Coordinates of C-alpha atoms and ligand atoms in Angstrom, one line a residue:
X1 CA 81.6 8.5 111.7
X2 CA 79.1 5.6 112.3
X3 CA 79.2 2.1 111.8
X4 CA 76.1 1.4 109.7
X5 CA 74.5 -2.5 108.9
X6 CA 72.0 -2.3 105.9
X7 CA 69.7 -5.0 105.6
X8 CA 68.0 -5.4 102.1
X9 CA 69.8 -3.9 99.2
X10 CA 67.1 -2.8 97.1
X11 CA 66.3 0.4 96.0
X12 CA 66.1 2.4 99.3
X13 CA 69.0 0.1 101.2
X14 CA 71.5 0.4 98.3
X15 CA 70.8 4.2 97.7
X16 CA 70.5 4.7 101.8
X17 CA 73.8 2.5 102.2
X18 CA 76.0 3.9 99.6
X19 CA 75.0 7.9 100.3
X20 CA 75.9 7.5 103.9
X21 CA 78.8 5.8 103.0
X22 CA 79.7 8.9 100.7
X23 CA 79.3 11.0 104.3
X24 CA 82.3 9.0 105.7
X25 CA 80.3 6.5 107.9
X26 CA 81.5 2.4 107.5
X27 CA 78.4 0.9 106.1
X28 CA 78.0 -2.5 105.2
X29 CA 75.6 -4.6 103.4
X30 CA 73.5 -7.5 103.4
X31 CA 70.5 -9.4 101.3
X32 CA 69.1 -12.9 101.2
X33 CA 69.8 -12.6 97.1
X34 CA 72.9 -14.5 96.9
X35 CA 73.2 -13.6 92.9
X36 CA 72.3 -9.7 94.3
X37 CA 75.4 -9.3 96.3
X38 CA 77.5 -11.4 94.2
X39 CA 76.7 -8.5 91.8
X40 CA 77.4 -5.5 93.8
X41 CA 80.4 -7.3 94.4
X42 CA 81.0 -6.3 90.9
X43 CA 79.9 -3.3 91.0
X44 CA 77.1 -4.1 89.2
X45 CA 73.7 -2.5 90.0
X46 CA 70.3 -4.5 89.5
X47 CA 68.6 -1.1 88.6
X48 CA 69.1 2.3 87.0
X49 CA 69.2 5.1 89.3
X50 CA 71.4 8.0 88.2
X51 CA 74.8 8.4 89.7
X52 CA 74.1 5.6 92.3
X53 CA 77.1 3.0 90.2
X54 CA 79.5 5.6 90.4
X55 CA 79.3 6.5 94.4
X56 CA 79.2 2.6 95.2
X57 CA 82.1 1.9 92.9
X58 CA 84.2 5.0 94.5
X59 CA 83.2 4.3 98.7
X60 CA 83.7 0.5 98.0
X61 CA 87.4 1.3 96.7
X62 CA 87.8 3.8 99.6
X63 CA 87.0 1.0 102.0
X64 CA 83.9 2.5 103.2
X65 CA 81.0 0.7 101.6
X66 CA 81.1 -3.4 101.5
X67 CA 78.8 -6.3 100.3
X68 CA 78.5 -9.4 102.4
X69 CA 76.3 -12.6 102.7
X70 CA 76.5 -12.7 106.5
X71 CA 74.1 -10.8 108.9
X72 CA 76.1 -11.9 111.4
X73 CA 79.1 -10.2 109.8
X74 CA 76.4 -6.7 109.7
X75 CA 75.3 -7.2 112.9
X76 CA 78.6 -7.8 114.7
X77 CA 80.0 -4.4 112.7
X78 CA 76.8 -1.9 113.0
X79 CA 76.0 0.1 115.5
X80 CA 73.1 1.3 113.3
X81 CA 71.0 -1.1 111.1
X82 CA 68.5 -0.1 109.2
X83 CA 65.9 -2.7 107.8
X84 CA 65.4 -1.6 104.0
X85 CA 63.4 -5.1 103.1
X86 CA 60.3 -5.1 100.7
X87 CA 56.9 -4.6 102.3
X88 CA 55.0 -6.0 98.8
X89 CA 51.5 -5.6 98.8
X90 CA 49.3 -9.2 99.9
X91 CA 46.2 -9.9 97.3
X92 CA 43.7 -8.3 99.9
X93 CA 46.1 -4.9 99.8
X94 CA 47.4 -5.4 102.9
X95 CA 51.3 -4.9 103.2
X96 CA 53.3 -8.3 103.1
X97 CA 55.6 -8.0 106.9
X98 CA 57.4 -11.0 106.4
X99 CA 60.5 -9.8 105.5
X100 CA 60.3 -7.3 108.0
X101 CA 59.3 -11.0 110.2
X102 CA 62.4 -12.5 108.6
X103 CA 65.1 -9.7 109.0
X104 CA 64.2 -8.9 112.7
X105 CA 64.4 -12.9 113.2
X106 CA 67.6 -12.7 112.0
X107 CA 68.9 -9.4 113.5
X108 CA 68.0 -11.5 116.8
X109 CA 69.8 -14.3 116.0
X110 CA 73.2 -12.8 114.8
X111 CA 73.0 -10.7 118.5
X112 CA 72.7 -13.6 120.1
X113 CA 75.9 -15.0 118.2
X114 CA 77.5 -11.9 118.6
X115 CA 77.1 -12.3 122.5
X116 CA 78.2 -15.7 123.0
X117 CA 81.5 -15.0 120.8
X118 CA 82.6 -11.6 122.9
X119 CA 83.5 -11.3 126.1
X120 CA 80.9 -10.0 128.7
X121 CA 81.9 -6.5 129.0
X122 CA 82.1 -5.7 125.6
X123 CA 79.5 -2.9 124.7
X124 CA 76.3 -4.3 122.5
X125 CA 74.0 -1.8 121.9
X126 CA 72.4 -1.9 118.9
X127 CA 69.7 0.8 117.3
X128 CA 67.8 -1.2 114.6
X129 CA 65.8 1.4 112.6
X130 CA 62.9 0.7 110.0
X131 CA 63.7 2.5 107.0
X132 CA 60.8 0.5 104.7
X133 CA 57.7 1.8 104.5
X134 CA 55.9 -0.1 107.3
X135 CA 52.3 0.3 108.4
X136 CA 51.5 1.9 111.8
X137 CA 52.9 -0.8 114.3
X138 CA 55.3 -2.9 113.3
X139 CA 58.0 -1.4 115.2
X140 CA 56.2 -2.8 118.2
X141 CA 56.7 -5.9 116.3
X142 CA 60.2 -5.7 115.2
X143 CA 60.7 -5.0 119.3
X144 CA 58.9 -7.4 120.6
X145 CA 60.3 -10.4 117.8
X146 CA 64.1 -9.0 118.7
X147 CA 62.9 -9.2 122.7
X148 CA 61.9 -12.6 122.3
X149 CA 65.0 -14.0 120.7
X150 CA 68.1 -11.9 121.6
X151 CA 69.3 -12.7 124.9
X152 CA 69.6 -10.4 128.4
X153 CA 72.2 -8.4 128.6
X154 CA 71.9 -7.2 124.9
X155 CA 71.3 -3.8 124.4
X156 CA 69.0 -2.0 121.7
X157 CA 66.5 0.5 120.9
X158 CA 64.1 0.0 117.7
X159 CA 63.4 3.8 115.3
X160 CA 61.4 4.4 112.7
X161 CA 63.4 6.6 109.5
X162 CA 61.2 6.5 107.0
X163 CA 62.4 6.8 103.5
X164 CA 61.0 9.6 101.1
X165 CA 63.2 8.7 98.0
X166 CA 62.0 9.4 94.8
X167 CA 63.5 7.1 92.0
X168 CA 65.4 9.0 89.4
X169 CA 66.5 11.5 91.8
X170 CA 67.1 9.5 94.9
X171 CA 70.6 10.6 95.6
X172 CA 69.7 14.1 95.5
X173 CA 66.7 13.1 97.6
X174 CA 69.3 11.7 100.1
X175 CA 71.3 14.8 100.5
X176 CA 69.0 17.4 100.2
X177 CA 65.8 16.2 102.0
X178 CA 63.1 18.7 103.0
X179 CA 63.5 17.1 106.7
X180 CA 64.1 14.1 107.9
X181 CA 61.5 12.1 110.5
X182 CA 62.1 10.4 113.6
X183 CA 60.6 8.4 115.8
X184 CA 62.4 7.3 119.0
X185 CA 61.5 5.7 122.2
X186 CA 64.4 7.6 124.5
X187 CA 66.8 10.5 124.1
X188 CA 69.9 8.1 123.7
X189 CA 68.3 6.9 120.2
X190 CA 67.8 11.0 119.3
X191 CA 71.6 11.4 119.8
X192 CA 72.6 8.8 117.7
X193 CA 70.6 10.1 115.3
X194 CA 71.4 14.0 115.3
X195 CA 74.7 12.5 115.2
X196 CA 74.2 10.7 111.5
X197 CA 72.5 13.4 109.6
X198 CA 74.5 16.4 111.3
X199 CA 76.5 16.4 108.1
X200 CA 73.4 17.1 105.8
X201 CA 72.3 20.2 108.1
X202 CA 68.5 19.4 107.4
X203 CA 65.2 20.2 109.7
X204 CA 64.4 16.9 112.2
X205 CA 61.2 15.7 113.0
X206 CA 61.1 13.8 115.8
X207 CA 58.8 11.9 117.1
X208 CA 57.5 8.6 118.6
X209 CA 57.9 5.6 116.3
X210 CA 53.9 5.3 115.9
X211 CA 53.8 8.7 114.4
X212 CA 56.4 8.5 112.5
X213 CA 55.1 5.4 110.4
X214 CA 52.4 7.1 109.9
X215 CA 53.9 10.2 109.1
X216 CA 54.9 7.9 105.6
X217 CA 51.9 6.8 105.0
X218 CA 49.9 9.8 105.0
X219 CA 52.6 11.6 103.1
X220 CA 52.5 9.0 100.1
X221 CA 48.5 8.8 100.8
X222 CA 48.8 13.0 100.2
X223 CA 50.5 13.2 97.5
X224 CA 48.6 10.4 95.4
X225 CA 45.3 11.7 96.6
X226 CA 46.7 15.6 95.0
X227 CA 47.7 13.7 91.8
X228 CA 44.2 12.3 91.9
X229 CA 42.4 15.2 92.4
X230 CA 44.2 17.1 89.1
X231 CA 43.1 13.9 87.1
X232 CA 39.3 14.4 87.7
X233 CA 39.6 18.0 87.4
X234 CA 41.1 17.2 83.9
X235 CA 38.5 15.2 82.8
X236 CA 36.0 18.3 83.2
X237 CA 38.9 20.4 81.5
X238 CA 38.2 17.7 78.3
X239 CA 34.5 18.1 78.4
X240 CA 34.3 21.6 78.4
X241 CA 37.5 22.7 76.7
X242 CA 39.8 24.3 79.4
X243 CA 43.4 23.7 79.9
X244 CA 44.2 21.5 83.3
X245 CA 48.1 23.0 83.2
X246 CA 46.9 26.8 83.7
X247 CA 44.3 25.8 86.9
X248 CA 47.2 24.0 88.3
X249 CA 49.5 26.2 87.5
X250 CA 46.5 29.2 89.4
X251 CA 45.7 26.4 92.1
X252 CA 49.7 25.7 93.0
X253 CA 50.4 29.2 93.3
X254 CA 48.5 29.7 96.6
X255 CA 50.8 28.7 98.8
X256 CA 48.9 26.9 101.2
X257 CA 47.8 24.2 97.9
X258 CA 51.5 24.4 96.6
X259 CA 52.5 23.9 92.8
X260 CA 54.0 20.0 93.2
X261 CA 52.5 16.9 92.4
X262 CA 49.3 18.6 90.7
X263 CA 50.6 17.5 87.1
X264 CA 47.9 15.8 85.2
X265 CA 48.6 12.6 83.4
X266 CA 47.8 8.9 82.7
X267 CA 48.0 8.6 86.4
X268 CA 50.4 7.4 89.2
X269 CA 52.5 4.1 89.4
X270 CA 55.5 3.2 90.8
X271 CA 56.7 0.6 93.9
X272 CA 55.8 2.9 96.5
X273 CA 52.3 5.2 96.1
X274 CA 50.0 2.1 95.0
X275 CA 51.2 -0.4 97.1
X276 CA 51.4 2.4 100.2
X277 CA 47.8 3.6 99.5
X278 CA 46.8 -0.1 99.8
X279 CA 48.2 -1.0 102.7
X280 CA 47.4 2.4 104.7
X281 CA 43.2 1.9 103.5
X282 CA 44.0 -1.4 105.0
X283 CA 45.4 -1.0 108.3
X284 CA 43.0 1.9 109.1
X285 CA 40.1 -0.7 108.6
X286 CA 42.0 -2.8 110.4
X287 CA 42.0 -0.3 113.1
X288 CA 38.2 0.1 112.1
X289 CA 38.8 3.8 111.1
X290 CA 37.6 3.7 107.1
X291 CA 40.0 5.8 104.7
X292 CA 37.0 5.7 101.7
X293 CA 38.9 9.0 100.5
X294 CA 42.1 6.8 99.6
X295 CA 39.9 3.9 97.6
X296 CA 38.0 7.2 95.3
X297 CA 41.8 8.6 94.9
X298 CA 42.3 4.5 93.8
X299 CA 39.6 4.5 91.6
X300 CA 40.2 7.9 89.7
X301 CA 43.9 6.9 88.9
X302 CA 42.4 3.3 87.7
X303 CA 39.9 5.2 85.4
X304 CA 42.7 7.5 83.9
X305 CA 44.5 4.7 82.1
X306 CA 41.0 3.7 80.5
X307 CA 40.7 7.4 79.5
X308 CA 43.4 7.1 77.1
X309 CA 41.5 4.0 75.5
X310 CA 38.6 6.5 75.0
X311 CA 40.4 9.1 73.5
X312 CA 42.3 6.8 70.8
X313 CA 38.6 5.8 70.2
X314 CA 37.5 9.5 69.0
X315 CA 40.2 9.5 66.8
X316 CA 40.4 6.1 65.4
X317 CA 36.9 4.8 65.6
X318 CA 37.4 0.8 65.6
X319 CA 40.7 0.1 67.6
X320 CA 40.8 -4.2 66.1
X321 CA 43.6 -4.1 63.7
X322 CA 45.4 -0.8 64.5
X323 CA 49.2 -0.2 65.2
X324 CA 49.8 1.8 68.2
X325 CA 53.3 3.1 69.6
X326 CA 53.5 3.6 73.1
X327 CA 57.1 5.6 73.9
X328 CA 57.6 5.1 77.6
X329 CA 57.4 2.2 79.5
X330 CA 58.8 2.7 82.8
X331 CA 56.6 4.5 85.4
X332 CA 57.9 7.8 85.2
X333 CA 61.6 9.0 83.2
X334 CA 65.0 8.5 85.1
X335 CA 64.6 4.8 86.0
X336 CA 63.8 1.3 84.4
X337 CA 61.0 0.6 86.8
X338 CA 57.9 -0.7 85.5
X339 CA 56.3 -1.8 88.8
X340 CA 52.5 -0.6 88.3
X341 CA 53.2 1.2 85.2
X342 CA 50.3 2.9 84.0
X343 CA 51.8 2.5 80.5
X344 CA 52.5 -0.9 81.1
X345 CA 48.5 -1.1 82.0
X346 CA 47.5 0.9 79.2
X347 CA 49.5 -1.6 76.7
X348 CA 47.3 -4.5 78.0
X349 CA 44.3 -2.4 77.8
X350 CA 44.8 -1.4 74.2
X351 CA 45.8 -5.7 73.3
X352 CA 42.3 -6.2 75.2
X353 CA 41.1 -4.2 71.9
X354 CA 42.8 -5.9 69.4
X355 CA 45.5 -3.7 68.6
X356 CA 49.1 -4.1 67.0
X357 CA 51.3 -2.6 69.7
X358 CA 54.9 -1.9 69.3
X359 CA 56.5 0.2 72.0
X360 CA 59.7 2.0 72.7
X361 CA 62.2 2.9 75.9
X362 CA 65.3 4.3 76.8
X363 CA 66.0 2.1 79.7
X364 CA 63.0 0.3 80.9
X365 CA 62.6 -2.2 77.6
X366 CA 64.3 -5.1 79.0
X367 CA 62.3 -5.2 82.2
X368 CA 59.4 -5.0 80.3
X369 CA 60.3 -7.6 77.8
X370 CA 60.6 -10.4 80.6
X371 CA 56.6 -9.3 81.3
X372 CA 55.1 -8.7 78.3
X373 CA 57.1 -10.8 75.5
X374 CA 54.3 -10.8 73.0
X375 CA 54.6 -7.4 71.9
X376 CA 56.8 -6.0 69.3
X377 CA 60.0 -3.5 70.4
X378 CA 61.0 -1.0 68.4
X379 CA 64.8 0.2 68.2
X380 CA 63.7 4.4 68.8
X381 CA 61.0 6.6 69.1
X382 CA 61.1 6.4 65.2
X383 CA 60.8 2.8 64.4
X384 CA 57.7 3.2 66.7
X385 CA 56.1 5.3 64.5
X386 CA 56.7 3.9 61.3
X387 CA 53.1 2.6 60.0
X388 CA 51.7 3.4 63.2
X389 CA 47.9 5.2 63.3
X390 CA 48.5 6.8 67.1
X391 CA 51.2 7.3 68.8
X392 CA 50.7 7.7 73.2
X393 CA 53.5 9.4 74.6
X394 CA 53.0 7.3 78.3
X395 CA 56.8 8.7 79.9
X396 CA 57.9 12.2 80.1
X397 CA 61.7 11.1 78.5
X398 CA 63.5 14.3 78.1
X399 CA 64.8 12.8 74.8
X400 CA 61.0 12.6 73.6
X401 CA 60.9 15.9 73.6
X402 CA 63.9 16.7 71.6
X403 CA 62.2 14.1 68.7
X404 CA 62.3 15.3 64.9
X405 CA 58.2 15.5 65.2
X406 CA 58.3 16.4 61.0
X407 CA 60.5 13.3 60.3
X408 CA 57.7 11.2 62.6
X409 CA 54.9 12.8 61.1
X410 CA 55.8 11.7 57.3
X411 CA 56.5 8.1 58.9
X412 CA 53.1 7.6 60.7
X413 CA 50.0 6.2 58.6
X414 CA 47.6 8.5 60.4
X415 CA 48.8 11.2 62.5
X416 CA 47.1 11.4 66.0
X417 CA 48.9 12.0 68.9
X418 CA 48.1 11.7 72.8
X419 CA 50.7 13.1 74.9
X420 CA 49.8 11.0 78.3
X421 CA 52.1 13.2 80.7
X422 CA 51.1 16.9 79.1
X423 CA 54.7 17.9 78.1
X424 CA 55.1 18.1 74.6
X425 CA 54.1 21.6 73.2
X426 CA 50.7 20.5 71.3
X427 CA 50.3 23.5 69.3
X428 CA 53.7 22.9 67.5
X429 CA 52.2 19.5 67.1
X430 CA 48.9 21.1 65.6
X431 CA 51.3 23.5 62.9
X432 CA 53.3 20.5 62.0
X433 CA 49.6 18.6 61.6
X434 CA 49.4 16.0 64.0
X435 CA 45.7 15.6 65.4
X436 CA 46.9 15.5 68.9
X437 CA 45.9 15.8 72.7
X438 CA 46.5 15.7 76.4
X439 CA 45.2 14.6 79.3
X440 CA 42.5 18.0 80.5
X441 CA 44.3 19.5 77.6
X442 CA 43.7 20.3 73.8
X443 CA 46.0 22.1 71.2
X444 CA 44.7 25.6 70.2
X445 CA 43.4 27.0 73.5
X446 CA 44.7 30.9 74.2
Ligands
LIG1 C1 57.5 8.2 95.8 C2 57.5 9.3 96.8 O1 57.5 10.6 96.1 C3 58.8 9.2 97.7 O2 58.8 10.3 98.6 C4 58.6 7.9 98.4 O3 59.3 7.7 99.4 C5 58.7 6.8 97.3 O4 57.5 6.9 96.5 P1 58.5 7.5 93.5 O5 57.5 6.4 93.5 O6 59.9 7.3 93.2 O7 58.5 8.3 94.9 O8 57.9 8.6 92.4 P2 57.2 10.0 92.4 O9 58.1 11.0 91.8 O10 56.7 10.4 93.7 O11 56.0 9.7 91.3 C6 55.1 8.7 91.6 C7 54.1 8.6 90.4 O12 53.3 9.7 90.3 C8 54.8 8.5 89.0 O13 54.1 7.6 88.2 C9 54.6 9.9 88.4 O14 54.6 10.0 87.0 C10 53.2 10.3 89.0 N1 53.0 11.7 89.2 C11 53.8 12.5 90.0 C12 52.0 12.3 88.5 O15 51.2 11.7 87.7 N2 51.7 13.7 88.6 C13 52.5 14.5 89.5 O16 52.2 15.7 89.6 C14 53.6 13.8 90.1

């Protein structure tokens, strides 16, 4: 058992906090957002991720997870603290470190506290770990800012533990990872360490801290750059007739290439892959080592929102005047999340044309409202597609593909289709007579 501070309660420090609560560790919480831990208070979570509300609800009543709105309070308690703050992306790409700035600042300040109020022999050490995403170097910052401040005699070491939670299955994520990376200065940090995740019996990477920041970024960098690379194989797939789902189904299967992340689509979105591209393209040039193969993976996943735009064009001819339903709005099923939403982009795309647009989502419509209030909401997938002339399928929602497609059919004014995400079965879609379409991907192929 550990005693762990989070700092930041967002997505990574609330799912990070409350699952290594759920392995018996004391963890408490802090953010700057009065109204944010006021809420959790409550038990009430600012965003969707599935079974998150019930493990904070049950290791809050079992005295293991709490909500606070002193640092000093975290500080004073944790032997571990793990910085979970936003790194948001500046104008110029480069990541936002403020917070980071901020929370180190304040780590400082609460050990400082901490060491006039206790006596002198009293044990301080402290292991203050970045768990944000962080570009390559700030842990020498976070070291140097706590150095400054904190006074002699106060004991830490910084890590870097970078996150690799995927929203919608984040707790899973947590508790099964495919390993778990490291970086450490000394072998007293490593201890501490093997020590926390013993219970999850998962591989260990460990490593310095430089490494392991970039060890993030390249991963995200990766897995955007294969997601871009199915996208403009697609688009050949569209010119010449082929389907995108069996080459990446006889791509993946070589082992060395691997099946994941090679599903085509209207592209990536999401709080972490943009905004970590970004920032990695613009701390290499910062380090005067050019990444041009991240700004082309950039550009192809800008292009693949305007592809949609082109296809609605083949089928409707003049876009002015038309109603389209978009179902989906968040940037990929299992959370509300719209943060760089390619349907969210597509939407202002198709306004840019001068359509009617009326949209539809299971969890993401409020978020969206509060961005984009001038567009009409529709009550289901069906209410969408009443009087529409195309409907764009822009979420995979399993309970899109469960959708009475005859009863949508006979309520659409034209019947076109574009399934954005490839995963509704077009050739049913063909029989039932929808003129339809994916993305690299065209109903009546072998
Ligand atoms: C990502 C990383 O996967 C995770 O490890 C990290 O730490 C946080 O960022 P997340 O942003 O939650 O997770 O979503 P992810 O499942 O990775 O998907 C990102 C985007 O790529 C989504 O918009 C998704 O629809 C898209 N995607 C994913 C594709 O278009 N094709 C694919 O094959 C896979």
């Amino acid at each position: 058992m550990k005693t762990i501070g989070i700092i930041g309660t967002g997505h990574v420090g609330l799912v990070t906090g409350a699952c290594f609560a759920k392995l018996g560790n004391i963890v408490s919480c802090f953010d700057s957002d009065f109204e944010k831990i006021e809420k959790l208070k409550k038990n009430i979570i600012p965003f969707y991720e599935p079974g998150l509300s019930e493990i904070v609800k049950i290791q809050k009543e079992k005295k293991k997870l709490f909500f606070t709105h002193s640092i000093e309070d975290v500080v004073s308690a944790s032997e571990i603290i793990f910085i979970c703050v936003g790194t948001p992306s500046n104008p110029d790409g480069k990541a936002d470190l403020s917070f980071v700035e901020q929370a180190s600042i304040q780590i400082a300040n609460a050990l400082k506290k901490m060491k006039d109020k206790k006596s002198s022999k009293k044990n301080y050490y402290r292991l203050i770990v970045e768990k944000s995403t962080v570009p390559v170097l700030t842990g020498q910052w976070v070291k140097r800012t706590i150095e400054l401040i904190a006074p002699t005699g106060i004991d830490f070491d910084v890590a870097a533990n970078p996150e690799f939670l995927k929203e919608g299955s984040a707790i899973r994520d947590f508790f099964y990872p495919d390993r778990i990376v490291v970086g450490v200065e000394n072998e007293r940090a490593k201890k501490i360490f093997k020590q926390l995740y013993k219970p999850l019996n998962a591989p260990m990477i460990f490593t310095d801290i430089k490494s392991a920041e970039i060890i993030k970024h390249a991963s995200n960098s990766f897995l955007a750059m294969k997601i871009s690379y199915i996208n403009a194989i697609s688009r050949i797939c569209d010119k010449v007739g082929a389907d995108i789902e069996k080459i990446a189904q006889g791509m993946g299967a070589d082992k060395r290439i691997g099946k994941d992340f090679l599903k085509a689509g209207i592209g990536y979105g999401g709080s972490c892959f943009p905004k970590d591209i970004r920032a990695f393209i613009s701390i290499a040039e910062e380090l005067g080592c050019d990444l041009d193969i991240l700004k082309e993976v950039e550009k192809i996943n800008t292009e693949q929102r305007k592809i949609v735009v082109k296809k609605a064009r083949e089928f409707l001819w003049n876009l002015k005047d038309k109603n389209i339903g978009v179902l989906g709005l968040s940037f990929k099923p299992e959370t509300d999340d719209i943060r760089e939403s390619p349907a969210i982009e597509i939407i202002k795309l198709f306004f840019q044309e001068g359509c009617l647009i009326k949209c539809y989502d299971p969890k993401a419509m409020e978020n969206t409202k509060k961005i984009l209030p001038n567009i009409e909401y529709g009550k289901n997938a069906y209410d969408v597609a009443e009087n529409s002339h195309l409907l764009i399928f822009a979420t995979e929602w399993e309970e899109f593909k469960r959708l009475n497609f005859k009863r949508i059919h006979k309520l659409m004014k034209t019947p076109y289709i574009i399934d954005g995400r490839n995963f509704l079965n077009l050739e049913k879609l063909k029989e039932i007579g929808f003129i339809c379409c994916g993305i690299g991907k065209k109903p009546g192929g072998l």
